[in-house]
Every structure is written in structure tokens, then in C-alpha cells.
Coordinates of C-alpha atoms and ligand atoms in Angstrom, one line a residue:
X179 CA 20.7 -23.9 8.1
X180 CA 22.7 -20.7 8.6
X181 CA 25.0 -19.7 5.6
X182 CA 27.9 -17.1 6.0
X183 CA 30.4 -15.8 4.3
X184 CA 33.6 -16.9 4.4
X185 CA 36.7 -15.0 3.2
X186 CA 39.8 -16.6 1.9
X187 CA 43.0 -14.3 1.7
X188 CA 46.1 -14.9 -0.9
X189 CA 48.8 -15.3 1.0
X190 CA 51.9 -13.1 -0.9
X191 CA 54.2 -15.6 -2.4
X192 CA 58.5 -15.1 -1.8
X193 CA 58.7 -13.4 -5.3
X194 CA 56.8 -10.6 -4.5
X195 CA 57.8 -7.7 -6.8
X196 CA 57.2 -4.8 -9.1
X197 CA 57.5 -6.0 -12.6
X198 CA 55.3 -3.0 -14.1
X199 CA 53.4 -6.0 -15.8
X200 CA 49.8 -4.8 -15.8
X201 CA 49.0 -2.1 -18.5
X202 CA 45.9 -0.7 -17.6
X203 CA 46.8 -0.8 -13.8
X204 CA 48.1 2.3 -13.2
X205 CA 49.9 1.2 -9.8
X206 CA 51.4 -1.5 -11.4
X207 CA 52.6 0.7 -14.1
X208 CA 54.1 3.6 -11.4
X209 CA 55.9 1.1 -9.4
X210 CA 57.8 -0.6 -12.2
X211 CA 61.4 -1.5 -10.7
X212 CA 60.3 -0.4 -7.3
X213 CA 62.1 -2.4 -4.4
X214 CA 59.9 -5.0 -2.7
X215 CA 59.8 -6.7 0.5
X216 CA 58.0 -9.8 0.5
X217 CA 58.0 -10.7 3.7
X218 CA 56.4 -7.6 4.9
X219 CA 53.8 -7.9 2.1
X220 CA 53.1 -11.6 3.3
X221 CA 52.7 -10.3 6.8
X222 CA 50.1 -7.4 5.9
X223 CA 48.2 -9.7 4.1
X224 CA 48.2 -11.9 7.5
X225 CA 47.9 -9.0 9.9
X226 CA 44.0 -8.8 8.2
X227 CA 43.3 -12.2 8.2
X228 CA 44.3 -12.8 11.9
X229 CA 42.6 -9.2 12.7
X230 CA 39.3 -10.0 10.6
X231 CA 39.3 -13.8 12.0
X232 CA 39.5 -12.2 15.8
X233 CA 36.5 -10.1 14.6
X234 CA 34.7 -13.2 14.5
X235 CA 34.6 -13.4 10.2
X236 CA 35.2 -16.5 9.0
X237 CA 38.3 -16.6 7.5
X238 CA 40.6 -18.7 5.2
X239 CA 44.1 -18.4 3.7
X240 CA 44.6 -19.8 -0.2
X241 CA 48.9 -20.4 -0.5
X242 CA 51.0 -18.9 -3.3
X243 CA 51.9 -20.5 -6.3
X244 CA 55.3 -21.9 -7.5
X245 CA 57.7 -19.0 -9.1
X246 CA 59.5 -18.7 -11.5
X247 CA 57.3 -20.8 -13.3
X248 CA 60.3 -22.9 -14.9
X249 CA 58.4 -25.1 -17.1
X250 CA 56.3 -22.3 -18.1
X251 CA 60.0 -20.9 -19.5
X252 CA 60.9 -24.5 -21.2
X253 CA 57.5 -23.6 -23.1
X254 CA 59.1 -20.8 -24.3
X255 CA 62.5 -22.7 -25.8
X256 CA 64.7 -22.5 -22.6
X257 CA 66.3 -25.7 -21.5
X258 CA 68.9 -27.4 -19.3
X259 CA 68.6 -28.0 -15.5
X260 CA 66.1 -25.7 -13.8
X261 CA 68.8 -23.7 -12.8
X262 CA 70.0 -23.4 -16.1
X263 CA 66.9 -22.3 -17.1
X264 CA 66.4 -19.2 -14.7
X265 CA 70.4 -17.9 -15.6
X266 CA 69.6 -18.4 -19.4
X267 CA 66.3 -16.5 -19.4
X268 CA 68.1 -14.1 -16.9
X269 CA 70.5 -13.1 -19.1
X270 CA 68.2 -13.3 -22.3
X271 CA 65.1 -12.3 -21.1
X272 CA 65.1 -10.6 -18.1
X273 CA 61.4 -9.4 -18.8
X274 CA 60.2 -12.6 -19.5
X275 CA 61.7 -14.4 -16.2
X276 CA 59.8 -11.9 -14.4
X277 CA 56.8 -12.2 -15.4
X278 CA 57.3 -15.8 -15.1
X279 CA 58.2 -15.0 -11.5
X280 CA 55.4 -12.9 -10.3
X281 CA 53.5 -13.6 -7.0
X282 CA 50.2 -12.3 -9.1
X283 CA 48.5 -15.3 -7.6
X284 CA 48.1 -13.4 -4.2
X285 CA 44.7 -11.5 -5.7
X286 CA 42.2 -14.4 -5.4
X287 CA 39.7 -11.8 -6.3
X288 CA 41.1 -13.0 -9.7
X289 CA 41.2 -16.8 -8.6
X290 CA 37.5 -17.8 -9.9
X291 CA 33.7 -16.9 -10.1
X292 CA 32.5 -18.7 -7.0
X293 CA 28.5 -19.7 -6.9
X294 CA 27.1 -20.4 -3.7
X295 CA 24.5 -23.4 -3.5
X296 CA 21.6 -21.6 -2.9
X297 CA 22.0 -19.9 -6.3
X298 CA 22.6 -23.5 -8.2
X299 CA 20.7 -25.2 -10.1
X300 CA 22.0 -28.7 -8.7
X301 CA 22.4 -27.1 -5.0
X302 CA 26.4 -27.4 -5.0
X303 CA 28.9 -24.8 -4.8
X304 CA 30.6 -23.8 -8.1
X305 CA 34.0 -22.6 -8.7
X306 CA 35.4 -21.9 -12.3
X307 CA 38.6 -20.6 -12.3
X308 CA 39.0 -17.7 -14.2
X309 CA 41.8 -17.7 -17.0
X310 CA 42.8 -14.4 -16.5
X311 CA 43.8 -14.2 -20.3
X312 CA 44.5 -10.7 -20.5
X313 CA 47.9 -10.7 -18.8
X314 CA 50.7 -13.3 -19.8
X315 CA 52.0 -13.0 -16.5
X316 CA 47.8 -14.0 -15.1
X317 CA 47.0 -17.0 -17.5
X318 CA 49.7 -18.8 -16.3
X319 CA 47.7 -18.9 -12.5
X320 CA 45.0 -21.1 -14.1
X321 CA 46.3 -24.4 -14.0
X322 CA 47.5 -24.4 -10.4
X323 CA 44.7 -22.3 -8.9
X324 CA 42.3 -25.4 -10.2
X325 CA 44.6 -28.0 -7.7
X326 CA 44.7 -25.6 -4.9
X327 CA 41.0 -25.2 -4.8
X328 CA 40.3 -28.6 -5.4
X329 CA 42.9 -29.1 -2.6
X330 CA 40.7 -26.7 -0.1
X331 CA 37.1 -27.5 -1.7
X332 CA 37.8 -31.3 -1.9
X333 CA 34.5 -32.6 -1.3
X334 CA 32.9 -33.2 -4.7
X335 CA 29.4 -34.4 -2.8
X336 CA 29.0 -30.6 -1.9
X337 CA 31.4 -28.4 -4.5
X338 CA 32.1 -28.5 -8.1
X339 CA 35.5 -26.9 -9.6
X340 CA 35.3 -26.1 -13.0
X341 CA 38.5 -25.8 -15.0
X342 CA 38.9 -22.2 -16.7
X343 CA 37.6 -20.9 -20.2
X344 CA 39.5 -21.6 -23.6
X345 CA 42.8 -19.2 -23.7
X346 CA 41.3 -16.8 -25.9
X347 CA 40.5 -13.0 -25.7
X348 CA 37.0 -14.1 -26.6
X349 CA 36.8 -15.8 -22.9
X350 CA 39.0 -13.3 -21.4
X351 CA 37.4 -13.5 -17.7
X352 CA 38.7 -12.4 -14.6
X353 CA 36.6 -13.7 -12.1
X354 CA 35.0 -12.7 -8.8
X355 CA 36.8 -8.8 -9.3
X356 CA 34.1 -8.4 -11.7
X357 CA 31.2 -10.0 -10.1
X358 CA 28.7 -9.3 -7.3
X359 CA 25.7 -11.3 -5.0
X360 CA 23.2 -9.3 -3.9
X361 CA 20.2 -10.6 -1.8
X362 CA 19.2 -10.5 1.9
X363 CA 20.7 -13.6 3.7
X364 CA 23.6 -14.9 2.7
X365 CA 22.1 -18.8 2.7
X366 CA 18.6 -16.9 0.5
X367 CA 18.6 -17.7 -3.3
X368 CA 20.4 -14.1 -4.2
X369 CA 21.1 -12.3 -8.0
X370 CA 24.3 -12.7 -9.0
X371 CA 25.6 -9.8 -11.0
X372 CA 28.1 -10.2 -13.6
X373 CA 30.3 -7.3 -14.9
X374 CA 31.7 -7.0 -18.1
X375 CA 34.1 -5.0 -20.2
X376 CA 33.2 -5.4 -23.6
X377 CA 31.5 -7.7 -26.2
X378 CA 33.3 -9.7 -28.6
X379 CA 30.4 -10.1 -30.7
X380 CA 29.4 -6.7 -30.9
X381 CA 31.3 -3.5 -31.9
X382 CA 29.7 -1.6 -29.1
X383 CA 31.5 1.1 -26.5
X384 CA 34.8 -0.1 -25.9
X385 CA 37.5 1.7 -23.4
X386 CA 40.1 4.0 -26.0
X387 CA 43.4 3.5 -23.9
X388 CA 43.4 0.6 -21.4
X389 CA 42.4 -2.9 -22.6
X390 CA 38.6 -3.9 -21.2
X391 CA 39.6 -7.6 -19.3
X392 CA 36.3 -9.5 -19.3
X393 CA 34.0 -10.2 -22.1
X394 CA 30.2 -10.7 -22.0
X395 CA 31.1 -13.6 -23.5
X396 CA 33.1 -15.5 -20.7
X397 CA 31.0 -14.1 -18.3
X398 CA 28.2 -16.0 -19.8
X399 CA 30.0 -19.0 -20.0
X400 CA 31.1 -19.1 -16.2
X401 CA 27.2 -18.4 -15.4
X402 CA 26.4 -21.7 -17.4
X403 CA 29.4 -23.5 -15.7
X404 CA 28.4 -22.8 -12.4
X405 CA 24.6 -23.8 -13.1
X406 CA 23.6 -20.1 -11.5
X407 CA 19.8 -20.1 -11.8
X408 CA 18.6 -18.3 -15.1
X409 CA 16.3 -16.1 -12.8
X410 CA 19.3 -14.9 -10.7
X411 CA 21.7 -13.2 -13.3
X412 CA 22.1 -9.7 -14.8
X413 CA 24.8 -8.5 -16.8
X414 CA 26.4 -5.2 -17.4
X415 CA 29.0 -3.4 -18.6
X416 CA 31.5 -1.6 -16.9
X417 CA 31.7 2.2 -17.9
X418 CA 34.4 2.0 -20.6
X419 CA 35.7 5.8 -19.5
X420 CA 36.2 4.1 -16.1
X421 CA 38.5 1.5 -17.7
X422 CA 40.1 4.3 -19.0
X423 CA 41.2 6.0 -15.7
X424 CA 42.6 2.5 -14.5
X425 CA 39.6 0.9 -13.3
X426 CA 40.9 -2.5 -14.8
X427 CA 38.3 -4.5 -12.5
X428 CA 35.0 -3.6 -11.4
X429 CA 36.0 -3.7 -7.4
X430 CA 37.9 -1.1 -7.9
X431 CA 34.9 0.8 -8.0
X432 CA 32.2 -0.8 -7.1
X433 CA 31.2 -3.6 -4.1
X434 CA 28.4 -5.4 -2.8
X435 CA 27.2 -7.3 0.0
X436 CA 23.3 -8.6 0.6
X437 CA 21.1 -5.9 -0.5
X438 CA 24.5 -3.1 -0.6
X439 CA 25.8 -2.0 -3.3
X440 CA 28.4 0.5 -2.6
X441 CA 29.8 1.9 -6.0
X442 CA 30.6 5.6 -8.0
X443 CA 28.3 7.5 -10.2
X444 CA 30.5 6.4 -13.0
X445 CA 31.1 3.2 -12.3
X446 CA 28.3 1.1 -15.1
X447 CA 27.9 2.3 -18.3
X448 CA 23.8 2.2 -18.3
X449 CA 24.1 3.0 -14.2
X450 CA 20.1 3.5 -13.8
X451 CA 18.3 0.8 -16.2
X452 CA 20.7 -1.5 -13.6
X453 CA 19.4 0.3 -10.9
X454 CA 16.0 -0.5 -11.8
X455 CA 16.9 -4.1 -12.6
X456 CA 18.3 -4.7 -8.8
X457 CA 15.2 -2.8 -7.4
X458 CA 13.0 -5.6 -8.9
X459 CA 14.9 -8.6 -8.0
X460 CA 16.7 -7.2 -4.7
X461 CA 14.4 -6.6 -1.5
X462 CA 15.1 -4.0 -0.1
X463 CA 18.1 -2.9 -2.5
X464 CA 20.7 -0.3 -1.6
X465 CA 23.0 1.6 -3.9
X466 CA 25.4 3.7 -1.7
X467 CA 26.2 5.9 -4.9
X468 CA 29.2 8.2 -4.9
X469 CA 29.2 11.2 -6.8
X470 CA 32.1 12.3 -8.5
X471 CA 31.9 15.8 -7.5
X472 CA 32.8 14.2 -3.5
X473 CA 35.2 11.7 -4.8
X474 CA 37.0 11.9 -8.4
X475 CA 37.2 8.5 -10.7
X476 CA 41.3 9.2 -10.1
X477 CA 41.6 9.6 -6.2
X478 CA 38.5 5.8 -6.3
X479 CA 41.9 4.8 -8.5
X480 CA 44.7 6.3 -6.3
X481 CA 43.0 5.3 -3.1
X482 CA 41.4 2.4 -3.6
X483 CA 38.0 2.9 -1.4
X484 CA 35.7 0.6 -3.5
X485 CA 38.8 -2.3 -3.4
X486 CA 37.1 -2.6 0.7
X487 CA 35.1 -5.2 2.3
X488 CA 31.5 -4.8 3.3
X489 CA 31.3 -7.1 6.0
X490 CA 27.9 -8.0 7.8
X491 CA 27.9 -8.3 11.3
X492 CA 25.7 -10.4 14.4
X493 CA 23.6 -7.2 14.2
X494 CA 22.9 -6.9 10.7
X495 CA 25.0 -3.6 10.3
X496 CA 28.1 -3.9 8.4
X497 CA 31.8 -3.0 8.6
X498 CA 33.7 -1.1 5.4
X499 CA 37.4 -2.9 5.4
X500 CA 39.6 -0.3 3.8
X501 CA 43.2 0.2 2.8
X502 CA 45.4 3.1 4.8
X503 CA 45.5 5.0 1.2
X504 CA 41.6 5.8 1.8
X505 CA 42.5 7.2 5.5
X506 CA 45.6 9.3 4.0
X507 CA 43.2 11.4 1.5
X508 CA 41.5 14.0 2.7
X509 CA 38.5 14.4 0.8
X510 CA 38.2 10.5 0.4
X511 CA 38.4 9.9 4.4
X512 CA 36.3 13.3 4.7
X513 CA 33.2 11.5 2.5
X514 CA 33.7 8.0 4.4
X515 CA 32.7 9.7 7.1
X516 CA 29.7 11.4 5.9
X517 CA 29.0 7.5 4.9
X518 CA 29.0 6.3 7.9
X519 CA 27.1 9.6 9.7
X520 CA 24.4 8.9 7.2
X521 CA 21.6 6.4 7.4
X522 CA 22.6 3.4 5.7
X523 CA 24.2 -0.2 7.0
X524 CA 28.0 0.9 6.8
X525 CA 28.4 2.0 10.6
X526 CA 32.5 0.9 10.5
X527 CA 35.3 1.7 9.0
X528 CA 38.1 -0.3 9.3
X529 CA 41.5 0.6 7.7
X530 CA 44.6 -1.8 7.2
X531 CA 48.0 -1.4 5.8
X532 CA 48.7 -3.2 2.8
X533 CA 51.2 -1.1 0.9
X534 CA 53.1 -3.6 -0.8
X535 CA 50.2 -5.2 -2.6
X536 CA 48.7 -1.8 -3.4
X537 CA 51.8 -0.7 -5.0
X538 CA 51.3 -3.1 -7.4
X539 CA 47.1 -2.1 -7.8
X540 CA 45.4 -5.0 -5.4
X541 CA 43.5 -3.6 -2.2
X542 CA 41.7 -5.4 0.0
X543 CA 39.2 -6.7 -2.0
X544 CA 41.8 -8.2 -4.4
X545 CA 43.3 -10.2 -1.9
X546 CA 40.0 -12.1 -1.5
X547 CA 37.8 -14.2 -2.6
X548 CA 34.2 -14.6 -1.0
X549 CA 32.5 -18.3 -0.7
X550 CA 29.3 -18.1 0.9
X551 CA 28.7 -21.7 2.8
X552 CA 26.2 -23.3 4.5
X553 CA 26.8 -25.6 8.2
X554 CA 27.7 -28.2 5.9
X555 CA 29.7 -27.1 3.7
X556 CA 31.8 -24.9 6.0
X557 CA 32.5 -28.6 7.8
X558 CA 33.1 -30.1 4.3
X559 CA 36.5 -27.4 3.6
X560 CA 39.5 -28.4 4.1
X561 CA 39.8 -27.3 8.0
X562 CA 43.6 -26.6 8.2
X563 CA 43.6 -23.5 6.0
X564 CA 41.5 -21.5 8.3
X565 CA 42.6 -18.6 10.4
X566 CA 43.1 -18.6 14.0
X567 CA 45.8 -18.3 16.5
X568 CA 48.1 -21.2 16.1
X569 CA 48.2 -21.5 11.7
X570 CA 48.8 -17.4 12.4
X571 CA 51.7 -17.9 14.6
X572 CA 52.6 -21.2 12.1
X573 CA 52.6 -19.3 9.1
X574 CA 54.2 -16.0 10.4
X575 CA 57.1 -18.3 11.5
X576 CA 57.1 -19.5 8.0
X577 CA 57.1 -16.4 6.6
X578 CA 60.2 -15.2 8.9
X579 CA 62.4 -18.1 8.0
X580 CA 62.0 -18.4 3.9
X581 CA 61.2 -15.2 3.0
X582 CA 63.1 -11.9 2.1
X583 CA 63.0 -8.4 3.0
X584 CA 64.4 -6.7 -0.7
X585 CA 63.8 -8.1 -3.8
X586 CA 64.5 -6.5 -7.5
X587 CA 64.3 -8.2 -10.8
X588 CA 68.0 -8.5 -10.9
X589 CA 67.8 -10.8 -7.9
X590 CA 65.2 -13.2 -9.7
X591 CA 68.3 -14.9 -11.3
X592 CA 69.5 -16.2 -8.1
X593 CA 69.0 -20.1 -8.3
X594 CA 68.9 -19.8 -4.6
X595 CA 65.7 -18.3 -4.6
X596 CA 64.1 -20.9 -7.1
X597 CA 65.1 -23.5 -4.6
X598 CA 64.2 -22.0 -1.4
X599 CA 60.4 -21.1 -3.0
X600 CA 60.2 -25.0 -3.8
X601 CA 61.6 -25.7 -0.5
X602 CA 59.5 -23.1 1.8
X603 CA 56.2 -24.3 -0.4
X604 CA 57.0 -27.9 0.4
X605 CA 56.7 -26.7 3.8
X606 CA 53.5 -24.8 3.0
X607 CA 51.7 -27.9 1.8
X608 CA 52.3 -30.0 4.5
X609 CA 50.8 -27.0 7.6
X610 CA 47.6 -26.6 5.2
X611 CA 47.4 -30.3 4.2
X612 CA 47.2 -29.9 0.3
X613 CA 48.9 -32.9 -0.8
X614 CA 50.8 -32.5 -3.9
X615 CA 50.0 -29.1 -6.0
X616 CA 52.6 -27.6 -7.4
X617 CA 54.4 -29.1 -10.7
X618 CA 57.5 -29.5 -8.6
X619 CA 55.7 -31.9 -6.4
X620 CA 54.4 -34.0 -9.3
Ligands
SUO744 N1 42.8 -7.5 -8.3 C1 44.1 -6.9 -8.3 C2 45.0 -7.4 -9.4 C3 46.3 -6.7 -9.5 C4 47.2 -7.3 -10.5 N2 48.5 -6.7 -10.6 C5 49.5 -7.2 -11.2 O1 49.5 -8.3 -11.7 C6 50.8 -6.4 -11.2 C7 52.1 -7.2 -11.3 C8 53.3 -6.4 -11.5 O2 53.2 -5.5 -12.3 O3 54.3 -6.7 -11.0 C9 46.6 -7.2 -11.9 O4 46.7 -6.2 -12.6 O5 45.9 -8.2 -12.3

């Protein structure tokens, strides 16, 4: 039976904006107090799904979540009516209500460590949604990313939705951004490679400056969740210097698909004993290496080329997705080119604009996640979140009546905007058939 991959994209939620949030992301840093549109940022995002759907990739679209998050704010001691709420942390905490209020979710990268069936032990596909305990703003995705994807992956015969790990540093784990599958076809057992950023049992090489996300430990523990065949996995760790220049996930400087692996010099900490482990299990195994004297860890950072897609075509070649940033670089664009010239897989580059979620550090890659499925299971997922003409028209519709073109934290205290997210997102669940997932609906 033939397996493919199938992408689904974040759609950018209505309270899209630069909140400076993320220390370690040096975008999201930069771009503190910037002005945001969010309804341009929701149509980029769908200007790649629709174009990557026409392609002929499968393609899906995962909804926003519900911001501000007002009961995550009751949690914290405020209280009255919702609107109440939203003006009292406004006033008191303008910080707080917006982190409480950021459209974060949009990076499914970040949603969960998927594991396709062919890599389980009991032949289903695994999500476990990934706590993302490193960022206050992140953790508070969880909860609701565990409804949507039980809402989209509803089946239980065929898939399996783990909750996320204990809210603890220990288990900080990020998901998919720090994972890879590499094999030949996509429906062939295949080693999953897990990415890590430090040990929490072990005082080993730690980044000096920017936090390291994902521990060894809560990668370990999603690998037992998912029931990923011992035989498949290999763990590393992420070069801690890396995470040090702002490579706060590993797809900012490294991807995969089948036997690819496209990814910097720098990028691993022990780059050649991993080499040499992917040799062994991967036929045919490809690293695309880049060295830093072409490209420098800061303008991977500033441009984003390893936050692409590697796409596998009919014919076995394979298309680089890539984010305008990598086109507007000289020497970046310049070595692209000598990667595609060269003999090797990549034989297209394709660039999209997606400057309002780069701003804030999340390319291409972050605005995905990847589930490799089988005939069946593709027929088994919820079939009114995939891409094609009429849900592109639908949603862009959807986008152009609730959504709007400034945003800036002072605006976040407008109760007007609380209602018209619960409003537009009532909307939402109905054209992708979700049922009721948000806590407003419950
Ligand atoms: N995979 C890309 C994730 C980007 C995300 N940025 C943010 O949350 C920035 C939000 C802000 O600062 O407004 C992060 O760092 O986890």
C-alpha cells in the first residue's frame, strides 16, 4: 500500500503579533513591538498550502487556537467577566495578556512528535503532543493541540494521540522541530532521529547564552509513547554553539527527507559518529553538508534555509521549499544554486513569502508538521481539513471578514477582539468539522 507524506500547515490565528516572547529566537527578540498584520500572515501561510496542494502534495490545514487565553489569566488571580478579565490584566499586566494572546500555535512543527505506522511497534500512528515547556507563552498550546488532533486524527482503530510530557524542564520537548525520519519509502520501516539539546541527568556541554529546549530525557519518553521500534532510533545532540547563535530548534539548521539529510557543518555536536550511525541503518544515506565557510551559522539564522521543505516528487527527485529571506541573500541564494547544479536529489527550489511568521523566527518548516500515511489512513483523517480549491477560497473568505490588518499589544485590550476570535473560531469549527475544541465551546 503506498504511503506519502502529508503536510499540515498552522493556519495564523487573529492575534498574530510581536510580543518579543522567545529568548533564544533571535527574530522574535528583534521584532519586539513590531506592527503585525494578521491577516496577511494568515494568507501567506495559505498562499503555500493552496500552491503546494496544486503541486500535487498532500496537504492539510491544523486551525488556531483560542486567544487571549482567558482562563489561562483566571489561573493567574484575574477575575470578573471575561471582559473584565482582558481590561484588568491590560492595565496590570500588559506583558502577561500577551503572552496569553499569542497566535504561537501556528508552528505545528512545535505541535507533536508524529510516528508513522510503519515505524510502530503496534502498527498505528502516534502523536504525542509536545509540551513546549520552555516558553510560558508555548506550554499553554498543549491542552488544546491534544483536541484539535484528536479532532483531525479521530480514528483510534488507526492513530493514537498521546497527551504531552509532565510540565517540567526535565521533559522540556518540542516536538517534530527537533526530530527527523530518514529511510527510502515513505510507507518502509525508516530511523527516526531524535535531536536533543541537553541532558538533565548529566552535566555535559550545554549552550552558555540561549536556553537548550529539548532534553534527552523527553525525547526518550515521546520515543516510548509513540512505541517507535527500539531498532529505528538514534539520538543526538544539537551543537550547543549553535544554540547559541539562535538555533533554538534543530530545523533551523538541519532537515531530512527519505535518505536526505540536508543540514550545516555545525549543526550536531558529534556530526561524524552520527554520520556513521545513519550510514549503517540508512540505504543509500545522504548528508547534503554545508560548510560554514559558504554559509555562516548567522546568515542559516537570518535566512532561514534549513527551516525549508524537502519534498519528494512522482520522479523520485525532490523540491527545496524555501522562504524569500534565502532568495534575498546573496551568498545563501548563490550556494542554493550550486546545490541544485550539483549531483544530488534537490533539483527545485521553491521560494514563498512568509514575512510575518519569520519576523517572529518560524519559516517554512515551522509552519508544519509532517504525517506520513498509508491508503488507509489518509481515508481515515478527518477529510474537511484538506487543501484544495473550494476550503482555499472558504477559508480566505474567512480570513477577510474576522481578521485584521494592524495589530500592537495595546490593541490586545480591546474586548472586541476577544469576542470576534470566539466568534470567527466558532465559524472555523464548523468549515473543518471539529466539533467542540476550544474551552469557549465547552
Ligand atoms: N518553530 C518556530 C517557532 C517560533 C516561536 N516563536 C515565538 O513564539 C515568538 C512569539 C513572539 O515573540 O511574539 C518559538 O520561538 O517557539
Amino acid at each position: 500500500m503506498k504511503a506519502r507524506e502529508v503536510n499540515f500547515d498552522g493556519l495564523v490565528g487573529l492575534t498574530h503579533h510581536y510580543a518579543g516572547l522567545s529568548f533564544g529566537n533571535e527574530a522574535s527578540t528583534k521584532h519586539q513591538f513590531r506592527v503585525s498584520n494578521p491577516k496577511l500572515a494568515a494568507k501567506q501561510g495559505l498562499l503555500k498550502m493552496k500552491a503546494l496542494a496544486d503541486a500535487g502534495f498532500a496537504q492539510g490545514v491544523i486551525p488556531p487556537q483560542e486567544r487571549p487565553n482567558v482562563p489561562l489569566l483566571r489561573q493567574l488571580g484575574f477575575s470578573g467577566s471575561d471582559e473584565q478579565v482582558v481590561e484588568r490584566a491590560a492595565k496590570q499586566a500588559p506583558q502577561l495578556l500577551s503572552a496569553v494572546s499569542s497566535a504561537s500555535s501556528m508552528w505545528v512543527a512545535n505541535a507533536a512528535t508524529v510516528c508513522p505506522s510503519a515505524d510502530s511497534l503496534d502498527g498505528k500512528t502516534h502523536f504525542t503532543v509536545a509540551n513546549l515547556n520552555n516558553k510560558f507563552h508555548r506550554a499553554s498550546e498543549a491542552p488544546t493541540t491534544e483536541n484539535l488532533l484528536r479532532a483531525i486524527f479521530r480514528d483510534q482503530q488507526v492513530f493514537s494521540v498521546h497527551g504531552a510530557l509532565p510540565q517540567v524542564a526535565m521533559f522540556g520537548d518540542e516536538g517534530a522541530a527537533n526530530h527527523n525520519r530518514l529511510g527510502g519509502a515513505y510507507g518502509e520501516p525508516s530511523t527516526q532521529l531524535f535531536i536533543y539539546g541537553r541532558e538533565e541527568a548529566k552535566a555535559g556541554l550545554v549552550p552558555a547564552r540561549y536556553p537548550a529546549r529539548q532534553t534527552l530525557e523527553a525525547s526518550q519518553a515521546v520515543a516510548r509513547l509513540n512505541q517507535v521500534n527500539p531498532d529505528l532510533l538514534v539520538f543526538a545532540q544539537q551543537n550547543p554553539t549553535v544554540i547559541d547563535q539562535g538555533v533554538f530548534h534543530n530545523d533551523v539548521i538541519a532537515v531530512s527527507n527519505r535518505q536526505v539529510l540536508f543540514c550545516h557543518e555545525q549543526a550536531f555536536l558529534h556530526q561524524h559518529d552520527l554520520y556513521a550511525q545513519l550510514r549503517e541503518k540508512v540505504s543509500g544515506f545522504t548528508a547534503i553538508e554545508v560548510p560554514a565557510d559558504k554559509v555562516s551559522v548567522a546568515d542559516a539564522v537570518g535566512t532561514y534555509l534549513f527551516n525549508s521543505q524537502l519534498l519528494s516528487r512522482e520522479d523520485g527527485s525532490m523540491t527545496l521549499v524555501l522562504p524569500e529571506e534565502s532568495r534575498q541573500h546573496a551568498g545563501v541564494w548563490r550556494y542554493l544554486n550550486e546545490v541544485l547544479a550539483a549531483d544530488n536529489p534537490i533539483s527545485d527550489l521553491q521560494v514563498y513569502d512568509l514575512r510575518e511568521s519569520m519576523a517572529n523566527g518560524g519559516g517554512p518548516a515551522c509552519l508544519r508538521l509532517r504525517v506520513v500515511l498509508n491508503e488507509a489512513e489518509q481515508k481515515a483523517v478527518n477529510p474537511a481539513v484538506m487543501m484544495n480549491d473550494k476550503l482555499f477560497i472558504t477559508l480566505n473568505n474567512w480570513v477577510d471578514r474576522w481578521y485584521r490588518d494592524q495589530l500592537t499589544q495595546a490593541d490586545l485590550a480591546d474586548p472586541q477582539l476577544l469576542r470576534e476570535g470566539r466568534e470567527a473560531l466558532d465559524e472555523l469549527t464548523h468549515i473543518l468539522d471539529l466539533g467542540s475544541v476550544y474551552p469557549f465551546q465547552r
